[in-house]
Amino acid sequence: YELLPDFGQVLALDGKIIDSYAVPNGRKKKKDRRADLEADFTQKETHHKTGKVKVTSYYGYRVHLVVDATYELPILWKITPASKG
């Protein structure tokens, strides 16, 4: 990164939900016994122009990103349970 002029001068922040395909802790286990003890639930609301609100539930993680907006390269990232938005 040291070779890129003005790297880190223009930053952007973003977050993304990453679904876990394992069974939530305490739920009926799958045959292969996959479970994810660190993931958790969150909900996302989408508000439409008509006033209708769509609520979507997710189970998994959230990645938080700080990137250089000029070069589109990551600077920092952190992965947390999905509810830690």
PDB file of N, CA and C in Angstrom:
ATOM      1  N   TYR A   1       0.813  -1.202   0.000  1.00  0.00           N
ATOM      2  CA  TYR A   1       0.000   0.000   0.000  1.00  0.00           C
ATOM      3  C   TYR A   1       0.857   1.266   0.000  1.00  0.00           C
ATOM      4  N   GLU A   2       2.077   1.154   0.457  1.00  0.00           N
ATOM      5  CA  GLU A   2       2.944   2.326   0.523  1.00  0.00           C
ATOM      6  C   GLU A   2       3.245   2.891  -0.868  1.00  0.00           C
ATOM      7  N   LEU A   3       3.133   2.060  -1.890  1.00  0.00           N
ATOM      8  CA  LEU A   3       3.451   2.499  -3.250  1.00  0.00           C
ATOM      9  C   LEU A   3       2.297   3.227  -3.929  1.00  0.00           C
ATOM     10  N   LEU A   4       1.130   3.248  -3.322  1.00  0.00           N
ATOM     11  CA  LEU A   4      -0.034   3.885  -3.930  1.00  0.00           C
ATOM     12  C   LEU A   4      -0.159   5.320  -3.420  1.00  0.00           C
ATOM     13  N   PRO A   5      -0.090   6.298  -4.329  1.00  0.00           N
ATOM     14  CA  PRO A   5      -0.191   7.689  -3.882  1.00  0.00           C
ATOM     15  C   PRO A   5      -1.564   7.976  -3.268  1.00  0.00           C
ATOM     16  N   ASP A   6      -1.562   8.691  -2.158  1.00  0.00           N
ATOM     17  CA  ASP A   6      -2.788   9.110  -1.455  1.00  0.00           C
ATOM     18  C   ASP A   6      -3.632   7.944  -0.951  1.00  0.00           C
ATOM     19  N   PHE A   7      -3.017   6.782  -0.762  1.00  0.00           N
ATOM     20  CA  PHE A   7      -3.771   5.647  -0.233  1.00  0.00           C
ATOM     21  C   PHE A   7      -4.271   5.974   1.171  1.00  0.00           C
ATOM     22  N   GLY A   8      -5.540   5.696   1.425  1.00  0.00           N
ATOM     23  CA  GLY A   8      -6.135   5.938   2.734  1.00  0.00           C
ATOM     24  C   GLY A   8      -6.663   7.340   2.934  1.00  0.00           C
ATOM     25  N   GLN A   9      -6.598   8.183   1.912  1.00  0.00           N
ATOM     26  CA  GLN A   9      -7.083   9.558   2.041  1.00  0.00           C
ATOM     27  C   GLN A   9      -8.599   9.658   1.884  1.00  0.00           C
ATOM     28  N   VAL A  10      -9.179   8.810   1.039  1.00  0.00           N
ATOM     29  CA  VAL A  10     -10.635   8.791   0.829  1.00  0.00           C
ATOM     30  C   VAL A  10     -11.133   7.422   1.275  1.00  0.00           C
ATOM     31  N   LEU A  11     -11.926   7.405   2.363  1.00  0.00           N
ATOM     32  CA  LEU A  11     -12.373   6.143   2.945  1.00  0.00           C
ATOM     33  C   LEU A  11     -13.865   5.940   2.753  1.00  0.00           C
ATOM     34  N   ALA A  12     -14.268   4.687   2.737  1.00  0.00           N
ATOM     35  CA  ALA A  12     -15.688   4.320   2.686  1.00  0.00           C
ATOM     36  C   ALA A  12     -15.917   3.213   3.707  1.00  0.00           C
ATOM     37  N   LEU A  13     -17.098   3.227   4.324  1.00  0.00           N
ATOM     38  CA  LEU A  13     -17.488   2.217   5.303  1.00  0.00           C
ATOM     39  C   LEU A  13     -18.647   1.419   4.745  1.00  0.00           C
ATOM     40  N   ASP A  14     -18.681   0.129   5.051  1.00  0.00           N
ATOM     41  CA  ASP A  14     -19.793  -0.702   4.595  1.00  0.00           C
ATOM     42  C   ASP A  14     -19.912  -1.910   5.509  1.00  0.00           C
ATOM     43  N   GLY A  15     -21.059  -2.541   5.452  1.00  0.00           N
ATOM     44  CA  GLY A  15     -21.305  -3.760   6.205  1.00  0.00           C
ATOM     45  C   GLY A  15     -22.138  -4.710   5.372  1.00  0.00           C
ATOM     46  N   LYS A  16     -21.961  -5.988   5.596  1.00  0.00           N
ATOM     47  CA  LYS A  16     -22.676  -7.003   4.822  1.00  0.00           C
ATOM     48  C   LYS A  16     -22.978  -8.181   5.721  1.00  0.00           C
ATOM     49  N   ILE A  17     -24.179  -8.731   5.587  1.00  0.00           N
ATOM     50  CA  ILE A  17     -24.562  -9.917   6.336  1.00  0.00           C
ATOM     51  C   ILE A  17     -24.066 -11.150   5.589  1.00  0.00           C
ATOM     52  N   ILE A  18     -23.474 -12.084   6.333  1.00  0.00           N
ATOM     53  CA  ILE A  18     -23.006 -13.351   5.778  1.00  0.00           C
ATOM     54  C   ILE A  18     -23.830 -14.450   6.434  1.00  0.00           C
ATOM     55  N   ASP A  19     -24.633 -15.142   5.642  1.00  0.00           N
ATOM     56  CA  ASP A  19     -25.486 -16.206   6.178  1.00  0.00           C
ATOM     57  C   ASP A  19     -24.665 -17.386   6.671  1.00  0.00           C
ATOM     58  N   SER A  20     -25.110 -17.966   7.782  1.00  0.00           N
ATOM     59  CA  SER A  20     -24.543 -19.217   8.271  1.00  0.00           C
ATOM     60  C   SER A  20     -25.498 -20.328   7.866  1.00  0.00           C
ATOM     61  N   TYR A  21     -24.973 -21.386   7.301  1.00  0.00           N
ATOM     62  CA  TYR A  21     -25.823 -22.490   6.869  1.00  0.00           C
ATOM     63  C   TYR A  21     -25.921 -23.575   7.935  1.00  0.00           C
ATOM     64  N   ALA A  22     -25.331 -23.322   9.085  1.00  0.00           N
ATOM     65  CA  ALA A  22     -25.426 -24.267  10.194  1.00  0.00           C
ATOM     66  C   ALA A  22     -26.747 -24.051  10.929  1.00  0.00           C
ATOM     67  N   VAL A  23     -27.081 -24.982  11.794  1.00  0.00           N
ATOM     68  CA  VAL A  23     -28.310 -24.910  12.576  1.00  0.00           C
ATOM     69  C   VAL A  23     -28.070 -23.999  13.777  1.00  0.00           C
ATOM     70  N   PRO A  24     -28.993 -23.065  14.056  1.00  0.00           N
ATOM     71  CA  PRO A  24     -28.832 -22.231  15.252  1.00  0.00           C
ATOM     72  C   PRO A  24     -28.754 -23.086  16.514  1.00  0.00           C
ATOM     73  N   ASN A  25     -27.973 -22.635  17.469  1.00  0.00           N
ATOM     74  CA  ASN A  25     -27.793 -23.364  18.721  1.00  0.00           C
ATOM     75  C   ASN A  25     -29.140 -23.571  19.403  1.00  0.00           C
ATOM     76  N   GLY A  26     -29.398 -24.785  19.854  1.00  0.00           N
ATOM     77  CA  GLY A  26     -30.655 -25.090  20.529  1.00  0.00           C
ATOM     78  C   GLY A  26     -31.741 -25.605  19.607  1.00  0.00           C
ATOM     79  N   ARG A  27     -31.533 -25.517  18.305  1.00  0.00           N
ATOM     80  CA  ARG A  27     -32.514 -26.016  17.343  1.00  0.00           C
ATOM     81  C   ARG A  27     -32.209 -27.466  17.014  1.00  0.00           C
ATOM     82  N   LYS A  28     -33.133 -28.106  16.318  1.00  0.00           N
ATOM     83  CA  LYS A  28     -32.943 -29.500  15.908  1.00  0.00           C
ATOM     84  C   LYS A  28     -31.685 -29.609  15.040  1.00  0.00           C
ATOM     85  N   LYS A  29     -30.823 -30.532  15.369  1.00  0.00           N
ATOM     86  CA  LYS A  29     -29.565 -30.689  14.641  1.00  0.00           C
ATOM     87  C   LYS A  29     -29.776 -31.418  13.316  1.00  0.00           C
ATOM     88  N   LYS A  30     -28.957 -31.070  12.340  1.00  0.00           N
ATOM     89  CA  LYS A  30     -28.958 -31.778  11.067  1.00  0.00           C
ATOM     90  C   LYS A  30     -28.216 -33.094  11.238  1.00  0.00           C
ATOM     91  N   LYS A  31     -28.357 -33.957  10.256  1.00  0.00           N
ATOM     92  CA  LYS A  31     -27.722 -35.276  10.326  1.00  0.00           C
ATOM     93  C   LYS A  31     -26.209 -35.188  10.477  1.00  0.00           C
ATOM     94  N   ASP A  32     -25.598 -34.182   9.869  1.00  0.00           N
ATOM     95  CA  ASP A  32     -24.138 -34.073   9.958  1.00  0.00           C
ATOM     96  C   ASP A  32     -23.689 -33.292  11.200  1.00  0.00           C
ATOM     97  N   ARG A  33     -24.619 -32.938  12.077  1.00  0.00           N
ATOM     98  CA  ARG A  33     -24.367 -32.291  13.370  1.00  0.00           C
ATOM     99  C   ARG A  33     -23.762 -30.898  13.259  1.00  0.00           C
ATOM    100  N   ARG A  34     -23.943 -30.218  12.124  1.00  0.00           N
ATOM    101  CA  ARG A  34     -23.439 -28.853  12.008  1.00  0.00           C
ATOM    102  C   ARG A  34     -24.182 -27.942  12.971  1.00  0.00           C
ATOM    103  N   ALA A  35     -23.463 -27.127  13.674  1.00  0.00           N
ATOM    104  CA  ALA A  35     -24.049 -26.109  14.536  1.00  0.00           C
ATOM    105  C   ALA A  35     -23.093 -24.923  14.561  1.00  0.00           C
ATOM    106  N   ASP A  36     -23.631 -23.752  14.773  1.00  0.00           N
ATOM    107  CA  ASP A  36     -22.814 -22.550  14.820  1.00  0.00           C
ATOM    108  C   ASP A  36     -23.141 -21.818  16.113  1.00  0.00           C
ATOM    109  N   LEU A  37     -22.257 -21.898  17.082  1.00  0.00           N
ATOM    110  CA  LEU A  37     -22.518 -21.340  18.402  1.00  0.00           C
ATOM    111  C   LEU A  37     -22.233 -19.848  18.496  1.00  0.00           C
ATOM    112  N   GLU A  38     -21.511 -19.287  17.534  1.00  0.00           N
ATOM    113  CA  GLU A  38     -21.136 -17.877  17.607  1.00  0.00           C
ATOM    114  C   GLU A  38     -22.031 -16.970  16.775  1.00  0.00           C
ATOM    115  N   ALA A  39     -22.712 -17.506  15.788  1.00  0.00           N
ATOM    116  CA  ALA A  39     -23.600 -16.699  14.949  1.00  0.00           C
ATOM    117  C   ALA A  39     -24.870 -16.365  15.721  1.00  0.00           C
ATOM    118  N   ASP A  40     -25.615 -15.362  15.238  1.00  0.00           N
ATOM    119  CA  ASP A  40     -26.911 -15.079  15.833  1.00  0.00           C
ATOM    120  C   ASP A  40     -27.840 -14.430  14.813  1.00  0.00           C
ATOM    121  N   PHE A  41     -29.040 -14.065  15.269  1.00  0.00           N
ATOM    122  CA  PHE A  41     -30.089 -13.561  14.394  1.00  0.00           C
ATOM    123  C   PHE A  41     -30.083 -12.040  14.318  1.00  0.00           C
ATOM    124  N   THR A  42     -30.552 -11.535  13.187  1.00  0.00           N
ATOM    125  CA  THR A  42     -30.835 -10.120  13.018  1.00  0.00           C
ATOM    126  C   THR A  42     -31.968  -9.989  12.016  1.00  0.00           C
ATOM    127  N   GLN A  43     -32.550  -8.816  11.943  1.00  0.00           N
ATOM    128  CA  GLN A  43     -33.605  -8.546  10.972  1.00  0.00           C
ATOM    129  C   GLN A  43     -33.255  -7.295  10.193  1.00  0.00           C
ATOM    130  N   LYS A  44     -33.664  -7.281   8.935  1.00  0.00           N
ATOM    131  CA  LYS A  44     -33.452  -6.125   8.075  1.00  0.00           C
ATOM    132  C   LYS A  44     -34.808  -5.672   7.565  1.00  0.00           C
ATOM    133  N   GLU A  45     -35.083  -4.379   7.679  1.00  0.00           N
ATOM    134  CA  GLU A  45     -36.341  -3.823   7.181  1.00  0.00           C
ATOM    135  C   GLU A  45     -36.090  -3.104   5.865  1.00  0.00           C
ATOM    136  N   THR A  46     -36.939  -3.380   4.877  1.00  0.00           N
ATOM    137  CA  THR A  46     -36.900  -2.690   3.594  1.00  0.00           C
ATOM    138  C   THR A  46     -38.185  -1.889   3.468  1.00  0.00           C
ATOM    139  N   HIS A  47     -38.059  -0.573   3.333  1.00  0.00           N
ATOM    140  CA  HIS A  47     -39.219   0.311   3.240  1.00  0.00           C
ATOM    141  C   HIS A  47     -39.466   0.661   1.771  1.00  0.00           C
ATOM    142  N   HIS A  48     -40.659   0.326   1.285  1.00  0.00           N
ATOM    143  CA  HIS A  48     -41.022   0.595  -0.101  1.00  0.00           C
ATOM    144  C   HIS A  48     -41.720   1.947  -0.214  1.00  0.00           C
ATOM    145  N   LYS A  49     -41.751   2.504  -1.415  1.00  0.00           N
ATOM    146  CA  LYS A  49     -42.397   3.795  -1.655  1.00  0.00           C
ATOM    147  C   LYS A  49     -43.874   3.770  -1.301  1.00  0.00           C
ATOM    148  N   THR A  50     -44.489   2.600  -1.400  1.00  0.00           N
ATOM    149  CA  THR A  50     -45.922   2.466  -1.107  1.00  0.00           C
ATOM    150  C   THR A  50     -46.212   2.506   0.388  1.00  0.00           C
ATOM    151  N   GLY A  51     -45.166   2.505   1.211  1.00  0.00           N
ATOM    152  CA  GLY A  51     -45.341   2.495   2.650  1.00  0.00           C
ATOM    153  C   GLY A  51     -45.254   1.102   3.246  1.00  0.00           C
ATOM    154  N   LYS A  52     -45.213   0.098   2.392  1.00  0.00           N
ATOM    155  CA  LYS A  52     -45.112  -1.280   2.864  1.00  0.00           C
ATOM    156  C   LYS A  52     -43.697  -1.544   3.387  1.00  0.00           C
ATOM    157  N   VAL A  53     -43.614  -2.298   4.482  1.00  0.00           N
ATOM    158  CA  VAL A  53     -42.328  -2.642   5.085  1.00  0.00           C
ATOM    159  C   VAL A  53     -42.143  -4.152   5.006  1.00  0.00           C
ATOM    160  N   LYS A  54     -41.020  -4.569   4.431  1.00  0.00           N
ATOM    161  CA  LYS A  54     -40.696  -5.991   4.348  1.00  0.00           C
ATOM    162  C   LYS A  54     -39.600  -6.285   5.369  1.00  0.00           C
ATOM    163  N   VAL A  55     -39.837  -7.272   6.232  1.00  0.00           N
ATOM    164  CA  VAL A  55     -38.867  -7.660   7.254  1.00  0.00           C
ATOM    165  C   VAL A  55     -38.269  -9.010   6.869  1.00  0.00           C
ATOM    166  N   THR A  56     -36.947  -9.061   6.785  1.00  0.00           N
ATOM    167  CA  THR A  56     -36.239 -10.289   6.446  1.00  0.00           C
ATOM    168  C   THR A  56     -35.341 -10.667   7.618  1.00  0.00           C
ATOM    169  N   SER A  57     -35.391 -11.928   8.032  1.00  0.00           N
ATOM    170  CA  SER A  57     -34.557 -12.416   9.136  1.00  0.00           C
ATOM    171  C   SER A  57     -33.330 -13.132   8.591  1.00  0.00           C
ATOM    172  N   TYR A  58     -32.216 -12.973   9.293  1.00  0.00           N
ATOM    173  CA  TYR A  58     -30.957 -13.607   8.912  1.00  0.00           C
ATOM    174  C   TYR A  58     -30.340 -14.271  10.133  1.00  0.00           C
ATOM    175  N   TYR A  59     -29.609 -15.352   9.913  1.00  0.00           N
ATOM    176  CA  TYR A  59     -28.825 -16.014  10.953  1.00  0.00           C
ATOM    177  C   TYR A  59     -27.403 -16.129  10.442  1.00  0.00           C
ATOM    178  N   GLY A  60     -26.475 -15.523  11.126  1.00  0.00           N
ATOM    179  CA  GLY A  60     -25.092 -15.604  10.678  1.00  0.00           C
ATOM    180  C   GLY A  60     -24.219 -14.530  11.271  1.00  0.00           C
ATOM    181  N   TYR A  61     -23.453 -13.891  10.410  1.00  0.00           N
ATOM    182  CA  TYR A  61     -22.445 -12.917  10.817  1.00  0.00           C
ATOM    183  C   TYR A  61     -22.606 -11.639  10.012  1.00  0.00           C
ATOM    184  N   ARG A  62     -21.868 -10.614  10.439  1.00  0.00           N
ATOM    185  CA  ARG A  62     -21.823  -9.357   9.696  1.00  0.00           C
ATOM    186  C   ARG A  62     -20.353  -8.977   9.554  1.00  0.00           C
ATOM    187  N   VAL A  63     -19.954  -8.603   8.342  1.00  0.00           N
ATOM    188  CA  VAL A  63     -18.592  -8.115   8.130  1.00  0.00           C
ATOM    189  C   VAL A  63     -18.680  -6.592   8.025  1.00  0.00           C
ATOM    190  N   HIS A  64     -17.814  -5.907   8.771  1.00  0.00           N
ATOM    191  CA  HIS A  64     -17.725  -4.448   8.773  1.00  0.00           C
ATOM    192  C   HIS A  64     -16.427  -4.094   8.048  1.00  0.00           C
ATOM    193  N   LEU A  65     -16.508  -3.213   7.067  1.00  0.00           N
ATOM    194  CA  LEU A  65     -15.347  -2.899   6.230  1.00  0.00           C
ATOM    195  C   LEU A  65     -15.024  -1.414   6.232  1.00  0.00           C
ATOM    196  N   VAL A  66     -13.735  -1.100   6.239  1.00  0.00           N
ATOM    197  CA  VAL A  66     -13.233   0.237   5.936  1.00  0.00           C
ATOM    198  C   VAL A  66     -12.324   0.038   4.736  1.00  0.00           C
ATOM    199  N   VAL A  67     -12.632   0.738   3.645  1.00  0.00           N
ATOM    200  CA  VAL A  67     -11.857   0.555   2.413  1.00  0.00           C
ATOM    201  C   VAL A  67     -11.372   1.897   1.886  1.00  0.00           C
ATOM    202  N   ASP A  68     -10.306   1.848   1.110  1.00  0.00           N
ATOM    203  CA  ASP A  68      -9.863   3.019   0.377  1.00  0.00           C
ATOM    204  C   ASP A  68     -10.782   3.147  -0.831  1.00  0.00           C
ATOM    205  N   ALA A  69     -11.521   4.243  -0.913  1.00  0.00           N
ATOM    206  CA  ALA A  69     -12.522   4.408  -1.968  1.00  0.00           C
ATOM    207  C   ALA A  69     -11.897   4.664  -3.336  1.00  0.00           C
ATOM    208  N   THR A  70     -10.703   5.179  -3.372  1.00  0.00           N
ATOM    209  CA  THR A  70     -10.045   5.443  -4.650  1.00  0.00           C
ATOM    210  C   THR A  70      -9.565   4.147  -5.294  1.00  0.00           C
ATOM    211  N   TYR A  71      -8.879   3.322  -4.512  1.00  0.00           N
ATOM    212  CA  TYR A  71      -8.291   2.088  -5.034  1.00  0.00           C
ATOM    213  C   TYR A  71      -9.162   0.856  -4.799  1.00  0.00           C
ATOM    214  N   GLU A  72     -10.244   1.023  -4.034  1.00  0.00           N
ATOM    215  CA  GLU A  72     -11.162  -0.075  -3.703  1.00  0.00           C
ATOM    216  C   GLU A  72     -10.426  -1.245  -3.044  1.00  0.00           C
ATOM    217  N   LEU A  73      -9.554  -0.917  -2.097  1.00  0.00           N
ATOM    218  CA  LEU A  73      -8.790  -1.918  -1.355  1.00  0.00           C
ATOM    219  C   LEU A  73      -9.159  -1.844   0.126  1.00  0.00           C
ATOM    220  N   PRO A  74      -9.230  -2.995   0.804  1.00  0.00           N
ATOM    221  CA  PRO A  74      -9.586  -2.979   2.226  1.00  0.00           C
ATOM    222  C   PRO A  74      -8.458  -2.418   3.086  1.00  0.00           C
ATOM    223  N   ILE A  75      -8.858  -1.711   4.145  1.00  0.00           N
ATOM    224  CA  ILE A  75      -7.904  -1.213   5.129  1.00  0.00           C
ATOM    225  C   ILE A  75      -8.117  -1.943   6.451  1.00  0.00           C
ATOM    226  N   LEU A  76      -9.356  -2.004   6.902  1.00  0.00           N
ATOM    227  CA  LEU A  76      -9.720  -2.701   8.139  1.00  0.00           C
ATOM    228  C   LEU A  76     -10.985  -3.498   7.912  1.00  0.00           C
ATOM    229  N   TRP A  77     -11.120  -4.601   8.645  1.00  0.00           N
ATOM    230  CA  TRP A  77     -12.372  -5.349   8.632  1.00  0.00           C
ATOM    231  C   TRP A  77     -12.540  -6.037   9.968  1.00  0.00           C
ATOM    232  N   LYS A  78     -13.794  -6.295  10.297  1.00  0.00           N
ATOM    233  CA  LYS A  78     -14.113  -6.999  11.536  1.00  0.00           C
ATOM    234  C   LYS A  78     -15.345  -7.847  11.271  1.00  0.00           C
ATOM    235  N   ILE A  79     -15.342  -9.066  11.775  1.00  0.00           N
ATOM    236  CA  ILE A  79     -16.495  -9.953  11.627  1.00  0.00           C
ATOM    237  C   ILE A  79     -17.113 -10.144  13.003  1.00  0.00           C
ATOM    238  N   THR A  80     -18.431  -9.899  13.088  1.00  0.00           N
ATOM    239  CA  THR A  80     -19.162 -10.008  14.347  1.00  0.00           C
ATOM    240  C   THR A  80     -20.420 -10.840  14.128  1.00  0.00           C
ATOM    241  N   PRO A  81     -21.074 -11.285  15.208  1.00  0.00           N
ATOM    242  CA  PRO A  81     -22.390 -11.902  15.047  1.00  0.00           C
ATOM    243  C   PRO A  81     -23.327 -10.917  14.342  1.00  0.00           C
ATOM    244  N   ALA A  82     -24.296 -11.422  13.614  1.00  0.00           N
ATOM    245  CA  ALA A  82     -25.156 -10.587  12.772  1.00  0.00           C
ATOM    246  C   ALA A  82     -25.867  -9.479  13.535  1.00  0.00           C
ATOM    247  N   SER A  83     -26.205  -9.695  14.793  1.00  0.00           N
ATOM    248  CA  SER A  83     -26.958  -8.693  15.542  1.00  0.00           C
ATOM    249  C   SER A  83     -26.111  -7.501  15.961  1.00  0.00           C
ATOM    250  N   LYS A  84     -24.809  -7.594  15.839  1.00  0.00           N
ATOM    251  CA  LYS A  84     -23.925  -6.497  16.236  1.00  0.00           C
ATOM    252  C   LYS A  84     -23.722  -5.559  15.064  1.00  0.00           C
ATOM    253  N   GLY A  85     -24.757  -4.826  14.700  1.00  0.00           N
ATOM    254  CA  GLY A  85     -24.709  -3.951  13.541  1.00  0.00           C
ATOM    255  C   GLY A  85     -24.241  -2.602  13.881  1.00  0.00           C
TER     256      GLY A  85
END
